PDB file of C-alpha atoms in Angstrom:
ATOM      1  CA  MET V1195     -76.589  35.295  30.620  1.00  0.00           C
ATOM      2  CA  ALA V1196     -78.421  33.369  28.033  1.00  0.00           C
ATOM      3  CA  ALA V1197     -81.728  34.709  28.543  1.00  0.00           C
ATOM      4  CA  THR V1198     -80.180  38.255  28.492  1.00  0.00           C
ATOM      5  CA  THR V1199     -78.689  37.662  25.135  1.00  0.00           C
ATOM      6  CA  LYS V1200     -81.848  36.294  23.561  1.00  0.00           C
ATOM      7  CA  LEU V1201     -83.625  39.274  25.141  1.00  0.00           C
ATOM      8  CA  SER V1202     -81.288  41.846  23.643  1.00  0.00           C
ATOM      9  CA  LEU V1203     -81.527  40.072  20.462  1.00  0.00           C
ATOM     10  CA  GLY V1204     -85.486  40.141  20.424  1.00  0.00           C
ATOM     11  CA  VAL V1205     -85.450  44.058  21.337  1.00  0.00           C
ATOM     12  CA  GLN V1206     -83.230  44.543  18.323  1.00  0.00           C
ATOM     13  CA  TYR V1207     -85.379  42.823  15.861  1.00  0.00           C
ATOM     14  CA  LEU V1208     -88.463  44.924  17.367  1.00  0.00           C
ATOM     15  CA  LEU V1209     -86.720  48.176  17.166  1.00  0.00           C
ATOM     16  CA  TRP V1210     -85.634  47.583  13.753  1.00  0.00           C
ATOM     17  CA  GLY V1211     -89.039  46.674  12.340  1.00  0.00           C
ATOM     18  CA  THR V1212     -92.274  49.028  12.202  1.00  0.00           C
ATOM     19  CA  LYS V1213     -94.875  49.119  15.322  1.00  0.00           C
ATOM     20  CA  SER V1214     -97.048  46.917  13.162  1.00  0.00           C
ATOM     21  CA  SER V1215     -94.727  44.209  13.142  1.00  0.00           C
ATOM     22  CA  LEU V1216     -96.011  41.092  15.103  1.00  0.00           C
ATOM     23  CA  SER V1217     -93.324  38.552  14.550  1.00  0.00           C
ATOM     24  CA  ILE V1218     -89.618  38.511  15.036  1.00  0.00           C
ATOM     25  CA  SER V1219     -89.154  36.258  11.847  1.00  0.00           C
ATOM     26  CA  ALA V1220     -90.752  39.109   9.574  1.00  0.00           C
ATOM     27  CA  ARG V1221     -87.898  41.017   8.401  1.00  0.00           C
ATOM     28  CA  PRO V1222     -87.386  44.697   9.189  1.00  0.00           C
ATOM     29  CA  THR V1223     -87.801  47.207   6.591  1.00  0.00           C
ATOM     30  CA  THR V1224     -85.447  49.842   7.427  1.00  0.00           C
ATOM     31  CA  PRO V1225     -83.039  51.259   4.791  1.00  0.00           C
ATOM     32  CA  LEU V1226     -79.924  49.148   6.168  1.00  0.00           C
ATOM     33  CA  LEU V1227     -81.724  46.021   6.221  1.00  0.00           C
ATOM     34  CA  GLN V1228     -83.184  46.345   2.833  1.00  0.00           C
ATOM     35  CA  PHE V1229     -79.490  47.062   1.621  1.00  0.00           C
ATOM     36  CA  SER V1230     -77.962  44.315   3.778  1.00  0.00           C
ATOM     37  CA  ARG V1231     -80.571  41.681   2.017  1.00  0.00           C
ATOM     38  CA  TRP V1232     -79.882  43.100  -1.640  1.00  0.00           C
ATOM     39  CA  PHE V1233     -76.024  43.259  -0.799  1.00  0.00           C
ATOM     40  CA  VAL V1234     -76.057  39.519   0.070  1.00  0.00           C
ATOM     41  CA  GLN V1235     -78.403  38.453  -2.676  1.00  0.00           C
ATOM     42  CA  SER V1236     -77.176  40.487  -5.428  1.00  0.00           C
ATOM     43  CA  SER V1237     -74.317  38.421  -6.299  1.00  0.00           C
ATOM     44  CA  SER V1238     -74.510  36.746  -9.773  1.00  0.00           C
ATOM     45  CA  LYS V1239     -71.610  34.289  -9.314  1.00  0.00           C
ATOM     46  CA  PHE V1240     -73.056  32.364  -6.323  1.00  0.00           C
ATOM     47  CA  PRO V1241     -76.305  31.330  -5.550  1.00  0.00           C
ATOM     48  CA  THR V1242     -77.968  32.430  -2.201  1.00  0.00           C
ATOM     49  CA  PRO V1243     -77.465  29.769   0.814  1.00  0.00           C
ATOM     50  CA  PRO V1244     -80.565  28.166   2.704  1.00  0.00           C
ATOM     51  CA  LYS V1245     -81.843  30.334   5.728  1.00  0.00           C
ATOM     52  CA  ARG V1246     -80.789  29.506   9.136  1.00  0.00           C
ATOM     53  CA  PRO V1247     -83.563  28.593  11.035  1.00  0.00           C
ATOM     54  CA  ALA V1248     -84.931  30.104  14.327  1.00  0.00           C
ATOM     55  CA  ASN V1249     -84.315  28.107  17.784  1.00  0.00           C
ATOM     56  CA  ALA V1250     -86.762  27.329  20.295  1.00  0.00           C
ATOM     57  CA  TYR V1251     -87.011  30.516  22.213  1.00  0.00           C
ATOM     58  CA  ILE V1252     -87.668  32.739  18.926  1.00  0.00           C
ATOM     59  CA  ARG V1253     -90.239  30.065  17.588  1.00  0.00           C
ATOM     60  CA  TYR V1254     -92.145  30.688  21.050  1.00  0.00           C
ATOM     61  CA  VAL V1255     -91.901  34.379  20.825  1.00  0.00           C
ATOM     62  CA  ASN V1256     -93.253  34.648  17.276  1.00  0.00           C
ATOM     63  CA  GLN V1257     -96.051  32.524  18.394  1.00  0.00           C
ATOM     64  CA  LYS V1258     -96.777  34.342  21.544  1.00  0.00           C
ATOM     65  CA  MET V1259     -96.438  37.833  20.605  1.00  0.00           C
ATOM     66  CA  PRO V1260     -99.630  38.766  19.019  1.00  0.00           C
ATOM     67  CA  SER V1261    -101.797  37.665  21.911  1.00  0.00           C
ATOM     68  CA  VAL V1262     -99.138  39.570  24.435  1.00  0.00           C
ATOM     69  CA  ARG V1263     -99.725  42.536  22.280  1.00  0.00           C
ATOM     70  CA  SER V1264    -103.384  42.390  22.259  1.00  0.00           C
ATOM     71  CA  GLN V1265    -103.119  41.984  25.909  1.00  0.00           C
ATOM     72  CA  ASN V1266    -100.799  44.915  26.420  1.00  0.00           C
ATOM     73  CA  PRO V1267    -101.892  47.620  24.058  1.00  0.00           C
ATOM     74  CA  GLY V1268     -99.913  50.478  25.603  1.00  0.00           C
ATOM     75  CA  ALA V1269     -96.887  48.520  26.043  1.00  0.00           C
ATOM     76  CA  GLY V1270     -93.789  49.091  23.643  1.00  0.00           C
ATOM     77  CA  PRO V1271     -91.604  46.809  21.983  1.00  0.00           C
ATOM     78  CA  LYS V1272     -89.458  46.050  24.736  1.00  0.00           C
ATOM     79  CA  GLN V1273     -91.859  45.709  27.107  1.00  0.00           C
ATOM     80  CA  ILE V1274     -93.501  42.970  24.925  1.00  0.00           C
ATOM     81  CA  VAL V1275     -90.432  40.952  24.505  1.00  0.00           C
ATOM     82  CA  ARG V1276     -89.651  41.345  28.290  1.00  0.00           C
ATOM     83  CA  ILE V1277     -93.113  40.042  28.784  1.00  0.00           C
ATOM     84  CA  CYS V1278     -92.320  37.207  26.048  1.00  0.00           C
ATOM     85  CA  ALA V1279     -89.048  36.220  27.666  1.00  0.00           C
ATOM     86  CA  SER V1280     -90.677  36.165  31.468  1.00  0.00           C
ATOM     87  CA  LEU V1281     -93.154  33.701  29.966  1.00  0.00           C
ATOM     88  CA  TRP V1282     -90.591  31.812  28.467  1.00  0.00           C
ATOM     89  CA  LYS V1283     -88.905  31.238  31.765  1.00  0.00           C
ATOM     90  CA  GLN V1284     -91.975  30.308  33.388  1.00  0.00           C
ATOM     91  CA  LEU V1285     -92.458  27.242  31.047  1.00  0.00           C
ATOM     92  CA  SER V1286     -91.336  23.946  32.572  1.00  0.00           C
ATOM     93  CA  ASP V1287     -89.088  21.719  30.496  1.00  0.00           C
ATOM     94  CA  THR V1288     -92.003  19.762  29.110  1.00  0.00           C
ATOM     95  CA  GLU V1289     -93.982  22.723  27.614  1.00  0.00           C
ATOM     96  CA  LYS V1290     -90.579  24.104  25.851  1.00  0.00           C
ATOM     97  CA  GLN V1291     -90.002  20.317  24.244  1.00  0.00           C
ATOM     98  CA  PRO V1292     -92.484  21.053  21.449  1.00  0.00           C
ATOM     99  CA  TYR V1293     -90.497  24.070  20.448  1.00  0.00           C
ATOM    100  CA  VAL V1294     -87.324  22.404  21.039  1.00  0.00           C
ATOM    101  CA  ASN V1295     -88.373  19.307  18.791  1.00  0.00           C
ATOM    102  CA  ASP V1296     -89.417  21.564  16.051  1.00  0.00           C
ATOM    103  CA  ALA V1297     -86.702  23.534  16.187  1.00  0.00           C
ATOM    104  CA  ALA V1298     -84.262  20.449  16.096  1.00  0.00           C
ATOM    105  CA  VAL V1299     -86.202  19.132  13.080  1.00  0.00           C
ATOM    106  CA  GLU V1300     -85.707  22.451  11.066  1.00  0.00           C
ATOM    107  CA  ARG V1301     -81.871  22.409  12.204  1.00  0.00           C
ATOM    108  CA  GLU V1302     -81.551  18.658  10.647  1.00  0.00           C
ATOM    109  CA  LYS V1303     -83.511  20.093   7.384  1.00  0.00           C
ATOM    110  CA  TYR V1304     -81.048  23.123   7.161  1.00  0.00           C
ATOM    111  CA  LYS V1305     -78.107  21.002   7.562  1.00  0.00           C
ATOM    112  CA  SER V1306     -78.896  18.957   4.776  1.00  0.00           C
ATOM    113  CA  GLU V1307     -79.701  21.623   2.336  1.00  0.00           C
ATOM    114  CA  TYR V1308     -76.763  23.290   3.229  1.00  0.00           C
ATOM    115  CA  GLU V1309     -74.753  19.956   2.510  1.00  0.00           C
ATOM    116  CA  ASP V1310     -76.633  20.304  -0.979  1.00  0.00           C
ATOM    117  CA  PHE V1311     -75.703  23.681  -1.386  1.00  0.00           C
ATOM    118  CA  LYS V1312     -72.021  22.865  -0.449  1.00  0.00           C
ATOM    119  CA  SER V1313     -71.870  20.207  -2.940  1.00  0.00           C
ATOM    120  CA  ASP V1314     -72.368  22.359  -5.698  1.00  0.00           C
ATOM    121  CA  PHE V1315     -69.086  23.841  -5.364  1.00  0.00           C
ATOM    122  CA  THR V1316     -65.432  22.921  -6.277  1.00  0.00           C
ATOM    123  CA  ILE V1317     -62.918  23.354  -3.606  1.00  0.00           C
ATOM    124  CA  GLU V1318     -61.639  26.569  -5.194  1.00  0.00           C
ATOM    125  CA  GLU V1319     -65.073  27.795  -5.808  1.00  0.00           C
ATOM    126  CA  TRP V1320     -65.758  27.421  -2.408  1.00  0.00           C
ATOM    127  CA  GLY V1321     -63.033  29.267  -1.222  1.00  0.00           C
ATOM    128  CA  GLU V1322     -63.521  32.200  -3.183  1.00  0.00           C
ATOM    129  CA  TYR V1323     -67.561  32.103  -1.904  1.00  0.00           C
ATOM    130  CA  GLN V1324     -66.086  32.106   1.508  1.00  0.00           C
ATOM    131  CA  ASP V1325     -63.894  35.254   0.625  1.00  0.00           C
ATOM    132  CA  SER V1326     -66.696  37.062  -0.889  1.00  0.00           C
ATOM    133  CA  ARG V1327     -69.002  36.396   2.033  1.00  0.00           C
ATOM    134  CA  ARG V1328     -66.331  37.483   4.365  1.00  0.00           C
ATOM    135  CA  GLN V1329     -65.802  40.708   2.539  1.00  0.00           C
ATOM    136  CA  LYS V1330     -69.452  41.582   2.536  1.00  0.00           C
ATOM    137  CA  ARG V1331     -69.903  41.121   5.964  1.00  0.00           C
ATOM    138  CA  ARG V1332     -66.953  43.447   6.376  1.00  0.00           C
ATOM    139  CA  LYS V1333     -68.403  46.120   4.262  1.00  0.00           C
ATOM    140  CA  LEU V1334     -71.995  45.813   6.176  1.00  0.00           C
ATOM    141  CA  LYS V1335     -70.208  46.038   9.324  1.00  0.00           C
ATOM    142  CA  ASN V1336     -68.168  49.188   8.503  1.00  0.00           C
ATOM    143  CA  ARG V1337     -71.369  50.404   6.978  1.00  0.00           C
ATOM    144  CA  ARG V1338     -73.377  49.934  10.358  1.00  0.00           C
ATOM    145  CA  ARG V1339     -70.392  51.405  12.064  1.00  0.00           C
ATOM    146  CA  ARG V1340     -70.592  54.714  10.010  1.00  0.00           C
ATOM    147  CA  GLU V1341     -74.749  54.769  10.442  1.00  0.00           C
ATOM    148  CA  GLU V1342     -74.179  54.391  14.163  1.00  0.00           C
ATOM    149  CA  LEU V1343     -71.623  57.216  14.569  1.00  0.00           C
ATOM    150  CA  GLN V1344     -73.900  59.393  12.297  1.00  0.00           C
ATOM    151  CA  GLN V1345     -77.029  58.744  14.815  1.00  0.00           C
ATOM    152  CA  LEU V1346     -74.458  59.544  17.530  1.00  0.00           C
ATOM    153  CA  GLY V1347     -73.741  62.975  16.189  1.00  0.00           C
ATOM    154  CA  LYS V1348     -70.113  62.588  15.189  1.00  0.00           C
ATOM    155  CA  PRO V1349     -68.746  65.621  13.475  1.00  0.00           C
ATOM    156  CA  LYS V1350     -68.030  65.121   9.729  1.00  0.00           C
ATOM    157  CA  LEU V1351     -64.690  65.472   8.337  1.00  0.00           C
ATOM    158  CA  PRO V1352     -64.324  68.464   6.566  1.00  0.00           C
ATOM    159  CA  ALA V1353     -63.068  68.689   2.857  1.00  0.00           C
ATOM    160  CA  HIS V1354     -59.686  69.915   2.236  1.00  0.00           C
ATOM    161  CA  GLY V1355     -58.888  72.940  -0.255  1.00  0.00           C
ATOM    162  CA  TYR V1356     -59.088  70.633  -3.328  1.00  0.00           C
ATOM    163  CA  GLY V1357     -62.571  69.195  -2.354  1.00  0.00           C
ATOM    164  CA  LEU V1358     -63.979  72.772  -1.627  1.00  0.00           C
ATOM    165  CA  PHE V1359     -62.700  73.648  -5.151  1.00  0.00           C
ATOM    166  CA  VAL V1360     -64.442  70.656  -6.858  1.00  0.00           C
ATOM    167  CA  LYS V1361     -67.655  71.366  -4.838  1.00  0.00           C
ATOM    168  CA  GLU V1362     -67.625  75.010  -5.871  1.00  0.00           C
ATOM    169  CA  MET V1363     -66.957  74.134  -9.570  1.00  0.00           C
ATOM    170  CA  LEU V1364     -69.561  71.249  -9.661  1.00  0.00           C
ATOM    171  CA  SER V1365     -72.517  73.113  -8.072  1.00  0.00           C
ATOM    172  CA  GLY V1366     -75.213  73.455 -10.733  1.00  0.00           C
ATOM    173  CA  SER V1367     -73.214  71.599 -13.352  1.00  0.00           C
ATOM    174  CA  SER V1368     -74.633  68.631 -15.299  1.00  0.00           C
ATOM    175  CA  GLY V1369     -72.941  65.891 -18.034  1.00  0.00           C
ATOM    176  CA  ASN V1370     -70.314  63.488 -17.565  1.00  0.00           C
ATOM    177  CA  MET V1371     -69.026  63.487 -13.865  1.00  0.00           C
ATOM    178  CA  ALA V1372     -65.766  61.282 -14.997  1.00  0.00           C
ATOM    179  CA  GLU V1373     -64.829  63.923 -17.564  1.00  0.00           C
ATOM    180  CA  GLN V1374     -65.563  66.758 -15.447  1.00  0.00           C
ATOM    181  CA  MET V1375     -63.454  65.496 -12.584  1.00  0.00           C
ATOM    182  CA  LYS V1376     -60.650  65.090 -15.124  1.00  0.00           C
ATOM    183  CA  ASP V1377     -60.963  68.812 -16.275  1.00  0.00           C
ATOM    184  CA  MET V1378     -60.929  69.817 -12.461  1.00  0.00           C
ATOM    185  CA  LYS V1379     -57.651  68.266 -11.591  1.00  0.00           C
ATOM    186  CA  GLY V1380     -56.156  70.319 -14.880  1.00  0.00           C
ATOM    187  CA  GLN V1381     -57.885  73.216 -13.815  1.00  0.00           C
ATOM    188  CA  TRP V1382     -56.638  72.958  -9.916  1.00  0.00           C
ATOM    189  CA  ASN V1383     -53.001  72.260 -11.084  1.00  0.00           C
ATOM    190  CA  ASN V1384     -53.275  75.448 -13.456  1.00  0.00           C
ATOM    191  CA  LEU V1385     -54.650  77.683 -10.511  1.00  0.00           C
ATOM    192  CA  PRO V1386     -52.509  80.644  -9.301  1.00  0.00           C
ATOM    193  CA  GLU V1387     -51.310  80.035  -5.922  1.00  0.00           C
ATOM    194  CA  ALA V1388     -53.176  82.977  -4.502  1.00  0.00           C
ATOM    195  CA  GLU V1389     -56.469  81.460  -5.675  1.00  0.00           C
ATOM    196  CA  LYS V1390     -55.505  78.247  -4.271  1.00  0.00           C
ATOM    197  CA  GLN V1391     -54.715  79.564  -0.854  1.00  0.00           C
ATOM    198  CA  LYS V1392     -58.390  81.043  -0.614  1.00  0.00           C
ATOM    199  CA  TYR V1393     -59.604  77.562  -0.733  1.00  0.00           C
ATOM    200  CA  MET V1394     -56.705  76.222   1.761  1.00  0.00           C
ATOM    201  CA  SER V1395     -57.491  79.044   4.053  1.00  0.00           C
ATOM    202  CA  GLU V1396     -61.051  78.275   4.121  1.00  0.00           C
ATOM    203  CA  ALA V1397     -60.478  74.377   4.398  1.00  0.00           C
ATOM    204  CA  ASN V1398     -58.083  75.251   7.403  1.00  0.00           C
ATOM    205  CA  LYS V1399     -60.838  77.069   9.215  1.00  0.00           C
ATOM    206  CA  ALA V1400     -63.140  74.089   9.044  1.00  0.00           C
ATOM    207  CA  LYS V1401     -60.653  71.824  10.201  1.00  0.00           C
ATOM    208  CA  GLU V1402     -60.000  73.867  13.144  1.00  0.00           C
ATOM    209  CA  LYS V1403     -63.897  73.988  13.944  1.00  0.00           C
ATOM    210  CA  TYR V1404     -63.964  70.119  13.453  1.00  0.00           C
ATOM    211  CA  GLU V1405     -61.105  69.739  16.012  1.00  0.00           C
ATOM    212  CA  ARG V1406     -62.895  71.688  18.470  1.00  0.00           C
ATOM    213  CA  ASP V1407     -66.356  69.807  17.837  1.00  0.00           C
ATOM    214  CA  MET V1408     -64.653  66.648  18.185  1.00  0.00           C
ATOM    215  CA  GLN V1409     -63.220  67.293  21.461  1.00  0.00           C
ATOM    216  CA  VAL V1410     -66.707  68.213  22.670  1.00  0.00           C
ATOM    217  CA  TRP V1411     -68.029  65.079  21.178  1.00  0.00           C
ATOM    218  CA  GLU V1412     -65.418  62.732  22.440  1.00  0.00           C
ATOM    219  CA  LYS V1413     -65.891  64.025  25.910  1.00  0.00           C
ATOM    220  CA  LYS V1414     -69.437  63.297  25.375  1.00  0.00           C
ATOM    221  CA  MET V1415     -68.898  59.971  24.365  1.00  0.00           C
ATOM    222  CA  GLU V1416     -66.547  59.293  27.657  1.00  0.00           C
ATOM    223  CA  ASP V1417     -69.190  60.423  29.741  1.00  0.00           C
ATOM    224  CA  GLN V1418     -71.847  58.330  28.024  1.00  0.00           C
ATOM    225  CA  GLY V1419     -69.284  54.974  28.527  1.00  0.00           C
ATOM    226  CA  ARG V1420     -68.281  54.779  24.903  1.00  0.00           C
ATOM    227  CA  PRO V1421     -64.431  55.517  25.147  1.00  0.00           C
ATOM    228  CA  GLU V1422     -63.684  53.212  22.553  1.00  0.00           C
ATOM    229  CA  LEU V1423     -65.126  55.951  20.144  1.00  0.00           C
ATOM    230  CA  VAL V1424     -62.571  58.220  21.217  1.00  0.00           C
ATOM    231  CA  ARG V1425     -59.399  58.832  19.098  1.00  0.00           C
ATOM    232  CA  GLY V1426     -56.174  57.082  20.064  1.00  0.00           C
ATOM    233  CA  TYR V1427     -58.191  54.685  22.550  1.00  0.00           C
ATOM    234  CA  ARG V1428     -56.415  51.608  23.741  1.00  0.00           C
ATOM    235  CA  PRO V1429     -58.153  48.955  25.697  1.00  0.00           C
ATOM    236  CA  GLN V1430     -56.670  48.237  28.962  1.00  0.00           C
ATOM    237  CA  LYS V1431     -54.377  44.874  28.916  1.00  0.00           C
ATOM    238  CA  THR V1432     -55.730  42.581  31.543  1.00  0.00           C
ATOM    239  CA  THR V1433     -52.765  41.721  33.940  1.00  0.00           C
ATOM    240  CA  GLY V1434     -52.375  38.067  34.451  1.00  0.00           C
ATOM    241  CA  LYS V1435     -51.050  36.317  37.397  1.00  0.00           C
ATOM    242  CA  LYS V1436     -47.109  36.700  37.765  1.00  0.00           C
ATOM    243  CA  LYS V1437     -45.115  33.659  37.000  1.00  0.00           C
ATOM    244  CA  LYS V1438     -43.255  32.202  39.948  1.00  0.00           C
ATOM    245  CA  PRO V1439     -39.521  32.317  39.404  1.00  0.00           C
ATOM    246  CA  LYS V1440     -38.523  28.571  38.744  1.00  0.00           C
ATOM    247  CA  LYS V1441     -36.300  26.651  41.523  1.00  0.00           C
ATOM    248  CA  LYS V1442     -32.952  25.587  40.465  1.00  0.00           C
ATOM    249  CA  THR V1443     -33.024  22.259  41.043  1.00  0.00           C
ATOM    250  CA  ILE V1444     -29.473  20.299  41.646  1.00  0.00           C
ATOM    251  CA  ALA V1445     -29.840  18.801  37.771  1.00  0.00           C
ATOM    252  CA  THR V1446     -30.042  22.481  36.671  1.00  0.00           C
ATOM    253  CA  LYS V1447     -26.900  23.416  38.652  1.00  0.00           C
ATOM    254  CA  ALA V1448     -24.825  20.382  37.398  1.00  0.00           C
ATOM    255  CA  VAL V1449     -25.893  21.442  33.874  1.00  0.00           C
ATOM    256  CA  LYS V1450     -24.750  25.030  33.965  1.00  0.00           C
ATOM    257  CA  LYS V1451     -21.532  24.059  35.761  1.00  0.00           C
ATOM    258  CA  THR V1452     -20.724  21.781  33.107  1.00  0.00           C
ATOM    259  CA  ALA V1453     -21.440  24.311  30.250  1.00  0.00           C
ATOM    260  CA  LYS V1454     -18.967  26.704  32.050  1.00  0.00           C
ATOM    261  CA  ARG V1455     -16.028  23.820  32.289  1.00  0.00           C
ATOM    262  CA  THR V1456     -16.842  23.492  28.361  1.00  0.00           C
ATOM    263  CA  THR V1457     -16.740  27.110  27.621  1.00  0.00           C
ATOM    264  CA  ALA V1458     -13.548  27.486  29.543  1.00  0.00           C
ATOM    265  CA  LYS V1459     -11.615  24.433  27.655  1.00  0.00           C
ATOM    266  CA  LEU V1460     -12.667  26.034  24.414  1.00  0.00           C
ATOM    267  CA  ALA V1461     -11.299  29.360  25.278  1.00  0.00           C
ATOM    268  CA  ALA V1462      -8.153  27.677  26.464  1.00  0.00           C
ATOM    269  CA  LYS V1463      -7.566  25.776  22.948  1.00  0.00           C
ATOM    270  CA  LYS V1464      -8.164  29.445  21.126  1.00  0.00           C
ATOM    271  CA  LYS V1465      -5.386  31.035  23.337  1.00  0.00           C
ATOM    272  CA  PRO V1466      -1.981  28.891  22.714  1.00  0.00           C
ATOM    273  CA  GLY V1467       0.209  28.870  25.763  1.00  0.00           C
ATOM    274  CA  THR V1468      -2.523  28.887  28.265  1.00  0.00           C
ATOM    275  CA  LEU V1469      -3.289  26.097  30.660  1.00  0.00           C
ATOM    276  CA  SER V1470      -6.595  24.523  30.762  1.00  0.00           C
ATOM    277  CA  SER V1471      -8.352  25.092  34.209  1.00  0.00           C
ATOM    278  CA  ALA V1472      -9.783  21.397  34.137  1.00  0.00           C
TER     279      ALA V1472
END
């Protein structure tokens, strides 16, 4: 299982990079990764943390990949990584040990650098830094999801009536966008209902087409084994073992009997003239 995870990560690194990339450690140059790097490092309030080192497996692949690529000129990125993974599995523990030792040294160095990095923060600043990191990761995750849906061909949500009006008015215009948007809002509010209806009717037609396209796309996603992308999807809950009912012990029966007697006595006290059953 661990080997499969490492292989998939290696494939992702290769697919993100260019065909001329020979090392997993070399950062890919796709627009998404460029944006990710800028997004993490562009904060002026917090410094950039030390980079986490590669593990033993990644170190071996970085070293072995150039020779494997030269020996297999017709192999694609996935095949190259599979070959490296197979060669890694064939190594004995003694042969793997140098890579493990180098990774351990770099990991200790990283821990020391990270502690120095963390010591420059106060408790309040560290909390703010962690919150900012979580927020950035959330935004990057959402951005990756949007790009994935775009690659999968998900239909784009159409504009409503006001959006169509703004698009028509802004076509070919130049100047201050904020000021123009303020004017657009006033123009839309003062627009006669007959004129508004023209845009609303066009928006309704676009929405109907969007719903038809979405039904086709969602059916395609279900056929491809991606039901989580369908609207209203709810993951099936795993049914655990049913708990066996507890057996009534002698002590439990005695407690219930005592409770009944106490309840009867209290009821008799509230109603004068009645006798207690005790």
